[in-house]
XYZ file of C-alpha atoms in Angstrom:
332
model
C -37.016 -36.065 -69.764
C -33.611 -34.452 -70.149
C -33.246 -30.737 -70.620
C -30.577 -29.078 -72.740
C -29.230 -25.529 -72.204
C -29.515 -24.566 -75.896
C -33.298 -24.966 -75.641
C -33.702 -22.170 -73.076
C -33.933 -19.199 -75.507
C -36.427 -20.973 -77.775
C -38.554 -22.099 -74.825
C -38.678 -18.564 -73.415
C -39.587 -17.182 -76.846
C -42.540 -19.562 -77.315
C -43.891 -19.179 -73.769
C -43.593 -15.390 -73.973
C -45.693 -15.439 -77.144
C -48.363 -17.433 -75.323
C -48.296 -15.045 -72.375
C -48.815 -12.129 -74.770
C -51.641 -13.968 -76.612
C -49.609 -13.864 -79.833
C -48.801 -17.561 -80.161
C -49.488 -19.404 -83.415
C -51.788 -22.399 -82.988
C -49.487 -24.721 -85.006
C -45.695 -24.843 -84.752
C -43.644 -26.832 -87.238
C -40.445 -27.616 -85.353
C -37.540 -28.220 -87.720
C -34.778 -30.022 -85.871
C -32.034 -32.530 -86.502
C -32.042 -35.707 -84.393
C -30.324 -34.933 -81.122
C -31.368 -31.287 -80.946
C -34.015 -31.879 -78.282
C -37.278 -31.097 -80.093
C -39.082 -33.773 -78.036
C -37.897 -32.209 -74.802
C -38.863 -28.723 -76.004
C -42.395 -29.727 -77.012
C -42.841 -31.655 -73.765
C -41.860 -28.627 -71.682
C -44.130 -26.263 -73.624
C -46.997 -28.750 -73.360
C -46.536 -29.011 -69.613
C -46.747 -25.221 -69.332
C -49.872 -25.075 -71.503
C -51.615 -27.775 -69.453
C -50.445 -26.547 -66.046
C -53.233 -25.182 -63.839
C -50.996 -23.021 -61.613
C -48.245 -21.620 -63.842
C -45.287 -19.888 -62.225
C -44.207 -17.347 -64.819
C -42.308 -19.238 -67.508
C -42.456 -22.497 -65.582
C -45.088 -25.132 -64.931
C -45.687 -25.658 -61.220
C -45.049 -29.417 -61.234
C -47.616 -30.015 -58.476
C -51.107 -29.340 -59.832
C -53.356 -32.109 -61.157
C -52.491 -31.217 -64.756
C -48.757 -31.462 -64.084
C -49.162 -34.751 -62.253
C -51.121 -36.210 -65.169
C -48.422 -35.078 -67.591
C -45.674 -36.585 -65.449
C -47.630 -39.836 -65.343
C -48.174 -39.745 -69.105
C -51.939 -39.958 -68.707
C -53.190 -36.423 -69.402
C -56.436 -36.799 -71.406
C -55.928 -33.502 -73.259
C -52.383 -34.268 -74.472
C -52.321 -36.305 -77.660
C -49.228 -37.837 -79.213
C -49.712 -38.933 -82.816
C -47.148 -41.414 -84.128
C -47.085 -44.503 -86.313
C -47.739 -47.790 -84.546
C -44.745 -49.900 -83.596
C -43.385 -51.711 -86.629
C -45.082 -49.341 -89.080
C -43.634 -46.347 -90.912
C -46.872 -44.520 -91.748
C -49.463 -42.685 -89.650
C -52.908 -43.314 -91.094
C -56.068 -41.265 -91.313
C -57.966 -43.127 -88.568
C -55.617 -41.915 -85.829
C -55.922 -38.318 -87.059
C -59.707 -38.517 -87.246
C -59.850 -39.886 -83.693
C -57.812 -36.954 -82.343
C -59.776 -34.456 -84.435
C -62.990 -35.689 -82.843
C -61.568 -35.335 -79.329
C -60.388 -31.802 -80.034
C -63.887 -30.609 -80.854
C -65.133 -31.733 -77.450
C -64.651 -29.752 -74.265
C -61.219 -30.277 -72.698
C -61.518 -32.921 -69.985
C -59.383 -30.852 -67.620
C -61.051 -27.603 -68.652
C -57.919 -26.027 -70.122
C -55.844 -26.371 -73.265
C -55.665 -29.298 -75.674
C -52.303 -30.222 -77.207
C -51.429 -32.423 -80.173
C -47.868 -33.460 -80.907
C -46.559 -35.297 -83.958
C -42.955 -36.414 -83.240
C -42.437 -37.083 -86.958
C -44.864 -35.305 -89.266
C -43.244 -37.118 -92.186
C -45.057 -40.285 -91.088
C -48.424 -38.829 -92.148
C -49.988 -40.455 -95.186
C -51.424 -38.013 -97.712
C -54.960 -38.771 -96.520
C -53.953 -38.277 -92.873
C -52.183 -35.014 -93.703
C -55.283 -33.709 -95.456
C -57.465 -34.687 -92.492
C -55.142 -32.817 -90.141
C -55.030 -29.875 -92.542
C -58.769 -29.318 -92.198
C -58.406 -29.031 -88.422
C -55.414 -26.708 -88.727
C -57.419 -24.419 -91.016
C -60.180 -24.006 -88.399
C -58.715 -25.135 -85.073
C -60.901 -25.555 -81.986
C -60.449 -22.893 -79.335
C -57.408 -23.266 -77.066
C -55.972 -26.133 -79.127
C -52.267 -26.226 -79.923
C -50.378 -28.308 -82.459
C -46.687 -29.203 -82.603
C -45.296 -30.985 -85.648
C -41.665 -32.099 -85.649
C -39.713 -32.757 -88.826
C -36.048 -32.906 -89.796
C -37.036 -32.396 -93.455
C -40.073 -30.078 -93.710
C -39.683 -29.967 -97.496
C -41.030 -33.535 -97.618
C -44.337 -32.431 -96.075
C -47.330 -31.295 -98.100
C -46.943 -27.592 -98.995
C -50.499 -26.957 -97.811
C -49.653 -28.449 -94.422
C -46.494 -26.375 -94.099
C -48.415 -23.216 -95.012
C -50.747 -23.635 -92.014
C -47.858 -23.787 -89.545
C -45.331 -21.338 -88.181
C -41.800 -22.657 -88.744
C -39.600 -22.938 -85.664
C -36.020 -23.881 -86.516
C -33.895 -25.422 -83.769
C -30.463 -24.477 -85.064
C -27.404 -26.292 -83.654
C -25.570 -24.243 -81.016
C -22.089 -22.815 -81.491
C -19.479 -25.579 -81.789
C -17.541 -24.337 -78.755
C -20.709 -24.322 -76.650
C -21.532 -27.859 -77.768
C -18.025 -29.115 -77.015
C -18.180 -27.536 -73.565
C -21.445 -29.373 -72.924
C -19.983 -32.676 -74.170
C -16.969 -32.215 -71.889
C -19.318 -31.867 -68.912
C -20.844 -35.210 -69.911
C -17.318 -36.745 -69.912
C -17.952 -37.878 -73.468
C -14.382 -38.760 -74.512
C -11.140 -37.470 -76.018
C -11.238 -33.969 -77.581
C -10.701 -35.203 -81.154
C -13.388 -37.858 -80.734
C -15.887 -35.330 -79.354
C -15.253 -32.905 -82.201
C -15.553 -35.661 -84.817
C -18.776 -36.985 -83.265
C -20.247 -33.482 -83.141
C -19.466 -32.822 -86.793
C -20.700 -36.278 -87.830
C -23.960 -35.352 -86.062
C -24.265 -32.059 -88.002
C -23.672 -30.111 -84.800
C -26.484 -31.697 -82.733
C -24.930 -32.184 -79.268
C -27.248 -34.899 -77.927
C -26.802 -36.919 -81.126
C -23.035 -36.582 -80.741
C -23.266 -37.840 -77.166
C -25.276 -40.857 -78.334
C -22.701 -41.550 -81.063
C -19.908 -41.454 -78.474
C -21.547 -44.255 -76.509
C -18.910 -46.983 -76.409
C -20.811 -49.574 -78.435
C -21.934 -47.033 -81.039
C -18.516 -45.403 -81.379
C -16.866 -48.819 -81.756
C -19.069 -49.482 -84.800
C -17.780 -46.341 -86.462
C -14.171 -47.067 -85.522
C -14.395 -50.620 -86.864
C -15.808 -49.364 -90.162
C -12.912 -46.888 -90.472
C -10.337 -49.601 -89.710
C -11.918 -51.971 -92.226
C -12.040 -49.263 -94.895
C -8.334 -48.551 -94.484
C -7.543 -52.220 -95.116
C -10.114 -52.613 -97.902
C -8.602 -49.749 -99.896
C -5.508 -51.909 -100.412
C -7.303 -55.221 -100.700
C -10.812 -56.550 -101.247
C -13.480 -53.825 -101.089
C -16.152 -56.446 -100.385
C -14.705 -56.852 -96.881
C -16.673 -53.668 -96.137
C -19.984 -55.453 -96.673
C -20.290 -56.908 -93.124
C -19.602 -53.439 -91.696
C -22.295 -51.774 -93.802
C -25.011 -54.422 -93.830
C -26.758 -53.439 -90.589
C -30.067 -51.863 -89.611
C -28.333 -48.481 -89.242
C -26.915 -48.759 -92.774
C -27.914 -45.154 -93.596
C -25.815 -43.874 -90.705
C -22.869 -46.086 -91.656
C -22.960 -44.898 -95.260
C -23.060 -41.371 -93.836
C -19.781 -42.076 -92.017
C -18.237 -43.306 -95.274
C -19.569 -40.316 -97.211
C -18.075 -37.920 -94.650
C -14.629 -39.480 -95.181
C -14.940 -39.042 -98.957
C -15.996 -35.421 -98.455
C -13.035 -34.870 -96.128
C -10.683 -36.308 -98.776
C -12.005 -33.753 -101.260
C -11.428 -30.978 -98.711
C -7.919 -32.258 -98.092
C -7.089 -32.098 -101.805
C -8.217 -28.473 -101.835
C -6.085 -27.597 -98.773
C -9.173 -27.529 -96.599
C -7.881 -30.076 -94.092
C -8.587 -27.628 -91.230
C -12.306 -28.080 -91.896
C -12.547 -31.867 -92.044
C -15.184 -33.730 -90.052
C -13.190 -36.823 -89.128
C -10.497 -34.979 -87.169
C -9.631 -38.165 -85.275
C -8.900 -40.036 -88.543
C -6.522 -37.807 -90.535
C -4.463 -40.737 -91.858
C -7.522 -42.424 -93.356
C -8.630 -39.137 -94.937
C -5.139 -38.693 -96.387
C -5.189 -42.283 -97.656
C -8.395 -41.611 -99.585
C -7.130 -38.252 -100.856
C -3.978 -39.866 -102.219
C -5.756 -42.903 -103.634
C -8.411 -41.186 -105.741
C -8.385 -38.048 -107.919
C -11.026 -35.414 -107.227
C -13.321 -36.592 -110.044
C -13.304 -40.169 -108.731
C -13.907 -39.000 -105.155
C -16.836 -36.886 -106.317
C -18.312 -39.782 -108.305
C -17.798 -42.146 -105.362
C -19.584 -39.747 -103.025
C -22.536 -39.392 -105.403
C -22.817 -43.162 -105.811
C -22.847 -43.778 -102.070
C -25.419 -41.054 -101.403
C -27.652 -42.494 -104.126
C -27.259 -45.940 -102.572
C -28.269 -44.559 -99.173
C -31.306 -42.845 -100.667
C -32.437 -46.062 -102.357
C -31.975 -48.053 -99.153
C -34.009 -45.473 -97.219
C -36.928 -45.021 -99.606
C -37.398 -48.183 -101.692
C -39.884 -50.514 -99.996
C -38.671 -54.081 -99.334
C -35.280 -53.424 -100.931
C -32.700 -56.229 -100.740
C -30.119 -54.426 -98.626
C -27.292 -56.916 -98.989
C -27.699 -57.175 -102.756
C -27.793 -53.397 -103.226
C -24.712 -52.905 -101.032
C -22.823 -55.629 -102.897
C -23.650 -53.993 -106.222
C -22.477 -50.608 -104.928
C -19.216 -52.023 -103.552
C -18.451 -53.723 -106.872
C -19.152 -50.459 -108.711
C -16.924 -48.595 -106.289
C -14.148 -51.124 -106.784
C -13.861 -50.083 -110.440
C -13.244 -46.491 -109.324
C -10.632 -47.557 -106.801
C -8.585 -49.509 -109.327
C -5.670 -47.506 -110.718
C -5.975 -46.576 -114.380
C -4.468 -49.186 -116.678
C -1.046 -48.308 -118.010
C -1.061 -47.375 -121.734
C 0.037 -50.194 -124.034
C 3.429 -49.880 -125.724
C 3.293 -49.886 -129.516
């Protein structure tokens, strides 16, 4: 796995707590995509399961380390929804619970990691909760979530929150420059579009991914002076939530521009498009447009079996009414 420099302080903090026997048995890791929570949990797990630790590091050579590197350690359990499913059911949790109450096969720690705790069904969350309330000795739990507020309050209360905050923007840009990610304006825009998560920004700057965003911006600029429905092919994709996020960021930037906040815009590589939106719509219409698009994204993300194309078409037609200039008053 990759390792990111902004993880070093958090890693040292967690390992130091374990060395001092003050570690909490369940960590709820709050992190945006692209912050490296998977890499952090993996590194901590390797240290916990290492049989010959070297201070803050795992040795990398013992049997425990070799099993981890091979992905076959019997005392490391990854709980995630099956491929093609969005929910993690109770059976998987019960199976891990049963294993935890047996002696560790390698005679050391037992680790459970949930890459997305939001996948837990209510029944599965309650089953896990019982184990968290009375955990077996030397068992450690890591639950990752970008939105902990969506988890059961009882589950959150049994965990210690660990927030992976995005690093300073200058530090992130310096890291992106080392990766040869792109032009300065593009790197800054990608970083801000990714809410400051450097690895997510790097993924967005991948040529194919970045081209999708650029094409949507180009199409929007044309659609504002023509047929808004020409945006439909650019939005109607599996990553529709991300694409609507790009559109919403441009609307937010237009509002900032109107309030002389152009120094703080996200889409620094697209100032002309931001200005076009700011000049086209008054603040009230921009605000209403933004709310409509965010509601559309929420419905697409959380309504089961939603007709994506139909919902997007409806939203574009609604937006078109906001984009039309007010009718001139009739002359009496």
